[in-house]
Amino acid sequence: MDTTPKLTPTQALLLRAAARRADGRVIPPETLRGGARVKVLTALLDRGWIEPADGYHVLTDAGYAAIGQQRPVPPDGVAKCDTTDGLQLLEGIPVRPGTKLAALVVALRRPQGATSLQLMLATGWQPHSVRGAISALRRRLGLNVTLTRNAAGERVYRIG
C-alpha cells in the first residue's frame, strides 16, 4: 500500500523547489496569483508541510517527507561567516566589508578552504551563483582560487 500523500501538481512543484533551496524557503512562482496562491499555501499550511517564518514560508520535516526526501543536514563545522570578525583576512583584496562577497572571501581564506555547500550556507546563494562569484574573484580580482577534493570527494575551494 502506498503511504505517500496525494499532492496536486502545484503543491509538488512548490515543495520540490523549496527542497532544492539551502534554506528550504517556499517561493511561489509569479504566475500563481490571487485565490490559487492562497488556496495552495493554505493547503500546505493545514497539512503541516510548510510553516511561516519571518514573512515567508519554509518547508517542514513533514514537507520533505511528503515528497519523499529528508531535510539536508549541514556538515559539521558549517556556520555562517561573521565578516565583522574576519575583516583582517580581506587585507589587500578590494571587497566591500560586510557583503556576501566578503563572506565568500573569508570562507575561501580559511586554511581548510570551503566546500560549495559551506559557501552556499555562508552567503545564502544558489550553487551557480557561488561558482559565478568564484569565477569573478579569479577574473576581476586576479585571485588564485584553487579547487581540490577532500576525503569525501567534495570539491574544496581555497584562495592560495
PDB file of C-alpha atoms in Angstrom:
ATOM      1  CA  MET A   1       0.000   0.000   0.000  1.00  0.00           C
ATOM      2  CA  ASP A   2       1.326   3.435  -0.976  1.00  0.00           C
ATOM      3  CA  THR A   3       1.502   5.786   2.021  1.00  0.00           C
ATOM      4  CA  THR A   4       2.708   8.874   0.168  1.00  0.00           C
ATOM      5  CA  PRO A   5       0.180  11.709   0.363  1.00  0.00           C
ATOM      6  CA  LYS A   6      -1.668  12.961  -2.700  1.00  0.00           C
ATOM      7  CA  LEU A   7      -0.201  16.195  -3.985  1.00  0.00           C
ATOM      8  CA  THR A   8      -1.527  18.489  -6.653  1.00  0.00           C
ATOM      9  CA  PRO A   9       0.991  19.342  -9.377  1.00  0.00           C
ATOM     10  CA  THR A  10       1.317  22.869  -7.954  1.00  0.00           C
ATOM     11  CA  GLN A  11       1.903  21.607  -4.419  1.00  0.00           C
ATOM     12  CA  ALA A  12       4.521  19.147  -5.665  1.00  0.00           C
ATOM     13  CA  LEU A  13       6.236  21.908  -7.654  1.00  0.00           C
ATOM     14  CA  LEU A  14       6.406  24.252  -4.655  1.00  0.00           C
ATOM     15  CA  LEU A  15       7.647  21.556  -2.254  1.00  0.00           C
ATOM     16  CA  ARG A  16      10.303  20.220  -4.631  1.00  0.00           C
ATOM     17  CA  ALA A  17      11.560  23.720  -5.465  1.00  0.00           C
ATOM     18  CA  ALA A  18      11.795  24.562  -1.736  1.00  0.00           C
ATOM     19  CA  ALA A  19      13.657  21.301  -1.047  1.00  0.00           C
ATOM     20  CA  ARG A  20      16.323  22.327  -3.580  1.00  0.00           C
ATOM     21  CA  ARG A  21      16.989  25.583  -1.718  1.00  0.00           C
ATOM     22  CA  ALA A  22      19.511  25.543   1.118  1.00  0.00           C
ATOM     23  CA  ASP A  23      17.141  27.451   3.409  1.00  0.00           C
ATOM     24  CA  GLY A  24      14.003  25.478   2.418  1.00  0.00           C
ATOM     25  CA  ARG A  25      12.144  28.679   1.534  1.00  0.00           C
ATOM     26  CA  VAL A  26       8.858  28.295  -0.366  1.00  0.00           C
ATOM     27  CA  ILE A  27       8.707  30.877  -3.169  1.00  0.00           C
ATOM     28  CA  PRO A  28       5.559  30.628  -5.291  1.00  0.00           C
ATOM     29  CA  PRO A  29       6.061  31.479  -8.973  1.00  0.00           C
ATOM     30  CA  GLU A  30       4.829  34.859 -10.247  1.00  0.00           C
ATOM     31  CA  THR A  31       2.254  33.058 -12.409  1.00  0.00           C
ATOM     32  CA  LEU A  32       0.495  31.722  -9.297  1.00  0.00           C
ATOM     33  CA  ARG A  33      -1.693  34.640  -8.219  1.00  0.00           C
ATOM     34  CA  GLY A  34      -4.719  35.550  -6.188  1.00  0.00           C
ATOM     35  CA  GLY A  35      -7.030  32.841  -4.927  1.00  0.00           C
ATOM     36  CA  ALA A  36      -4.980  29.998  -6.401  1.00  0.00           C
ATOM     37  CA  ARG A  37      -1.898  31.135  -4.488  1.00  0.00           C
ATOM     38  CA  VAL A  38      -3.851  31.455  -1.235  1.00  0.00           C
ATOM     39  CA  LYS A  39      -5.508  28.056  -1.717  1.00  0.00           C
ATOM     40  CA  VAL A  40      -2.229  26.222  -2.375  1.00  0.00           C
ATOM     41  CA  LEU A  41      -0.357  27.852   0.516  1.00  0.00           C
ATOM     42  CA  THR A  42      -3.306  27.320   2.890  1.00  0.00           C
ATOM     43  CA  ALA A  43      -3.484  23.636   1.964  1.00  0.00           C
ATOM     44  CA  LEU A  44       0.268  23.227   2.574  1.00  0.00           C
ATOM     45  CA  LEU A  45      -0.007  25.050   5.914  1.00  0.00           C
ATOM     46  CA  ASP A  46      -3.019  22.980   7.011  1.00  0.00           C
ATOM     47  CA  ARG A  47      -1.182  19.729   6.302  1.00  0.00           C
ATOM     48  CA  GLY A  48       1.871  20.947   8.222  1.00  0.00           C
ATOM     49  CA  TRP A  49       4.174  20.737   5.223  1.00  0.00           C
ATOM     50  CA  ILE A  50       5.217  24.389   5.447  1.00  0.00           C
ATOM     51  CA  GLU A  51       5.350  26.889   8.293  1.00  0.00           C
ATOM     52  CA  PRO A  52       5.572  30.695   8.440  1.00  0.00           C
ATOM     53  CA  ALA A  53       8.964  32.216   9.195  1.00  0.00           C
ATOM     54  CA  ASP A  54       9.793  35.951   9.109  1.00  0.00           C
ATOM     55  CA  GLY A  55       7.388  36.978   6.356  1.00  0.00           C
ATOM     56  CA  TYR A  56       7.782  33.896   4.178  1.00  0.00           C
ATOM     57  CA  HIS A  57       7.201  30.145   4.431  1.00  0.00           C
ATOM     58  CA  VAL A  58       9.723  27.340   4.916  1.00  0.00           C
ATOM     59  CA  LEU A  59       9.494  23.604   4.372  1.00  0.00           C
ATOM     60  CA  THR A  60       9.000  21.425   7.462  1.00  0.00           C
ATOM     61  CA  ASP A  61      10.253  17.882   8.037  1.00  0.00           C
ATOM     62  CA  ALA A  62       6.746  16.671   7.130  1.00  0.00           C
ATOM     63  CA  GLY A  63       7.022  18.632   3.875  1.00  0.00           C
ATOM     64  CA  TYR A  64      10.269  16.893   2.996  1.00  0.00           C
ATOM     65  CA  ALA A  65       8.648  13.545   3.821  1.00  0.00           C
ATOM     66  CA  ALA A  66       5.641  14.375   1.598  1.00  0.00           C
ATOM     67  CA  ILE A  67       7.939  14.483  -1.443  1.00  0.00           C
ATOM     68  CA  GLY A  68       9.991  11.500  -0.305  1.00  0.00           C
ATOM     69  CA  GLN A  69      13.077  13.423   0.848  1.00  0.00           C
ATOM     70  CA  GLN A  70      14.831  14.188   4.103  1.00  0.00           C
ATOM     71  CA  ARG A  71      15.952  17.585   5.342  1.00  0.00           C
ATOM     72  CA  PRO A  72      19.619  18.033   4.362  1.00  0.00           C
ATOM     73  CA  VAL A  73      21.941  18.077   7.349  1.00  0.00           C
ATOM     74  CA  PRO A  74      24.784  20.583   7.061  1.00  0.00           C
ATOM     75  CA  PRO A  75      28.232  19.059   7.590  1.00  0.00           C
ATOM     76  CA  ASP A  76      29.936  19.533  10.962  1.00  0.00           C
ATOM     77  CA  GLY A  77      31.643  22.858  11.448  1.00  0.00           C
ATOM     78  CA  VAL A  78      29.490  24.774   8.970  1.00  0.00           C
ATOM     79  CA  ALA A  79      28.343  28.138  10.214  1.00  0.00           C
ATOM     80  CA  LYS A  80      27.547  31.453   8.626  1.00  0.00           C
ATOM     81  CA  CYS A  81      30.674  33.539   8.312  1.00  0.00           C
ATOM     82  CA  ASP A  82      30.756  36.604  10.510  1.00  0.00           C
ATOM     83  CA  THR A  83      32.516  39.091   8.257  1.00  0.00           C
ATOM     84  CA  THR A  84      32.975  41.685  11.001  1.00  0.00           C
ATOM     85  CA  ASP A  85      35.309  39.328  12.881  1.00  0.00           C
ATOM     86  CA  GLY A  86      37.164  38.210   9.772  1.00  0.00           C
ATOM     87  CA  LEU A  87      37.800  41.539   8.049  1.00  0.00           C
ATOM     88  CA  GLN A  88      41.527  41.391   8.741  1.00  0.00           C
ATOM     89  CA  LEU A  89      41.586  38.452   6.293  1.00  0.00           C
ATOM     90  CA  LEU A  90      40.419  40.765   3.489  1.00  0.00           C
ATOM     91  CA  GLU A  91      43.618  42.765   3.608  1.00  0.00           C
ATOM     92  CA  GLY A  92      44.761  43.648   0.119  1.00  0.00           C
ATOM     93  CA  ILE A  93      41.578  42.386  -1.551  1.00  0.00           C
ATOM     94  CA  PRO A  94      39.274  45.140  -2.835  1.00  0.00           C
ATOM     95  CA  VAL A  95      35.991  43.763  -1.436  1.00  0.00           C
ATOM     96  CA  ARG A  96      33.497  45.916   0.468  1.00  0.00           C
ATOM     97  CA  PRO A  97      33.286  44.709   4.098  1.00  0.00           C
ATOM     98  CA  GLY A  98      30.023  43.209   5.339  1.00  0.00           C
ATOM     99  CA  THR A  99      28.886  41.934   1.939  1.00  0.00           C
ATOM    100  CA  LYS A 100      28.192  38.386   0.818  1.00  0.00           C
ATOM    101  CA  LEU A 101      31.275  38.572  -1.384  1.00  0.00           C
ATOM    102  CA  ALA A 102      33.305  39.418   1.720  1.00  0.00           C
ATOM    103  CA  ALA A 103      31.814  36.366   3.469  1.00  0.00           C
ATOM    104  CA  LEU A 104      32.828  34.292   0.446  1.00  0.00           C
ATOM    105  CA  VAL A 105      36.409  35.596   0.588  1.00  0.00           C
ATOM    106  CA  VAL A 106      36.635  34.952   4.344  1.00  0.00           C
ATOM    107  CA  ALA A 107      35.459  31.363   3.856  1.00  0.00           C
ATOM    108  CA  LEU A 108      37.915  30.807   0.996  1.00  0.00           C
ATOM    109  CA  ARG A 109      40.838  32.219   3.018  1.00  0.00           C
ATOM    110  CA  ARG A 110      40.428  29.609   5.779  1.00  0.00           C
ATOM    111  CA  PRO A 111      43.284  27.056   5.804  1.00  0.00           C
ATOM    112  CA  GLN A 112      40.901  24.164   5.125  1.00  0.00           C
ATOM    113  CA  GLY A 113      39.078  26.118   2.408  1.00  0.00           C
ATOM    114  CA  ALA A 114      35.330  25.730   1.881  1.00  0.00           C
ATOM    115  CA  THR A 115      33.060  23.328   0.047  1.00  0.00           C
ATOM    116  CA  SER A 116      30.329  24.528  -2.274  1.00  0.00           C
ATOM    117  CA  LEU A 117      27.695  23.710   0.364  1.00  0.00           C
ATOM    118  CA  GLN A 118      29.570  25.708   3.004  1.00  0.00           C
ATOM    119  CA  LEU A 119      29.780  28.674   0.628  1.00  0.00           C
ATOM    120  CA  MET A 120      26.058  28.383  -0.145  1.00  0.00           C
ATOM    121  CA  LEU A 121      25.200  28.386   3.565  1.00  0.00           C
ATOM    122  CA  ALA A 122      27.539  31.306   4.291  1.00  0.00           C
ATOM    123  CA  THR A 123      26.110  33.509   1.540  1.00  0.00           C
ATOM    124  CA  GLY A 124      22.572  32.219   1.004  1.00  0.00           C
ATOM    125  CA  TRP A 125      23.287  31.891  -2.721  1.00  0.00           C
ATOM    126  CA  GLN A 126      22.407  29.096  -5.135  1.00  0.00           C
ATOM    127  CA  PRO A 127      25.266  26.848  -6.407  1.00  0.00           C
ATOM    128  CA  HIS A 128      25.541  28.606  -9.777  1.00  0.00           C
ATOM    129  CA  SER A 129      25.861  31.990  -8.036  1.00  0.00           C
ATOM    130  CA  VAL A 130      28.669  30.689  -5.833  1.00  0.00           C
ATOM    131  CA  ARG A 131      30.542  29.350  -8.857  1.00  0.00           C
ATOM    132  CA  GLY A 132      29.995  32.636 -10.712  1.00  0.00           C
ATOM    133  CA  ALA A 133      31.343  34.663  -7.786  1.00  0.00           C
ATOM    134  CA  ILE A 134      34.413  32.420  -7.588  1.00  0.00           C
ATOM    135  CA  SER A 135      34.956  32.934 -11.303  1.00  0.00           C
ATOM    136  CA  ALA A 136      34.654  36.708 -10.803  1.00  0.00           C
ATOM    137  CA  LEU A 137      37.232  36.555  -7.997  1.00  0.00           C
ATOM    138  CA  ARG A 138      39.600  34.847 -10.417  1.00  0.00           C
ATOM    139  CA  ARG A 139      38.988  37.118 -13.402  1.00  0.00           C
ATOM    140  CA  ARG A 140      38.330  40.553 -11.936  1.00  0.00           C
ATOM    141  CA  LEU A 141      40.444  40.491  -8.789  1.00  0.00           C
ATOM    142  CA  GLY A 142      43.169  38.176 -10.065  1.00  0.00           C
ATOM    143  CA  LEU A 143      42.936  35.877  -7.033  1.00  0.00           C
ATOM    144  CA  ASN A 144      44.353  32.388  -7.274  1.00  0.00           C
ATOM    145  CA  VAL A 145      41.346  30.243  -6.278  1.00  0.00           C
ATOM    146  CA  THR A 146      42.302  26.560  -6.309  1.00  0.00           C
ATOM    147  CA  LEU A 147      39.968  23.609  -6.497  1.00  0.00           C
ATOM    148  CA  THR A 148      40.809  20.295  -4.811  1.00  0.00           C
ATOM    149  CA  ARG A 149      38.850  17.331  -3.499  1.00  0.00           C
ATOM    150  CA  ASN A 150      38.614  16.350   0.148  1.00  0.00           C
ATOM    151  CA  ALA A 151      38.500  12.800   1.553  1.00  0.00           C
ATOM    152  CA  ALA A 152      34.737  12.617   0.990  1.00  0.00           C
ATOM    153  CA  GLY A 153      35.199  13.546  -2.681  1.00  0.00           C
ATOM    154  CA  GLU A 154      33.654  17.017  -2.317  1.00  0.00           C
ATOM    155  CA  ARG A 155      35.083  19.994  -4.146  1.00  0.00           C
ATOM    156  CA  VAL A 156      37.010  22.313  -1.838  1.00  0.00           C
ATOM    157  CA  TYR A 157      37.833  25.873  -2.916  1.00  0.00           C
ATOM    158  CA  ARG A 158      40.736  27.885  -1.428  1.00  0.00           C
ATOM    159  CA  ILE A 159      42.464  31.158  -2.067  1.00  0.00           C
ATOM    160  CA  GLY A 160      46.087  30.161  -2.311  1.00  0.00           C
TER     161      GLY A 160
END
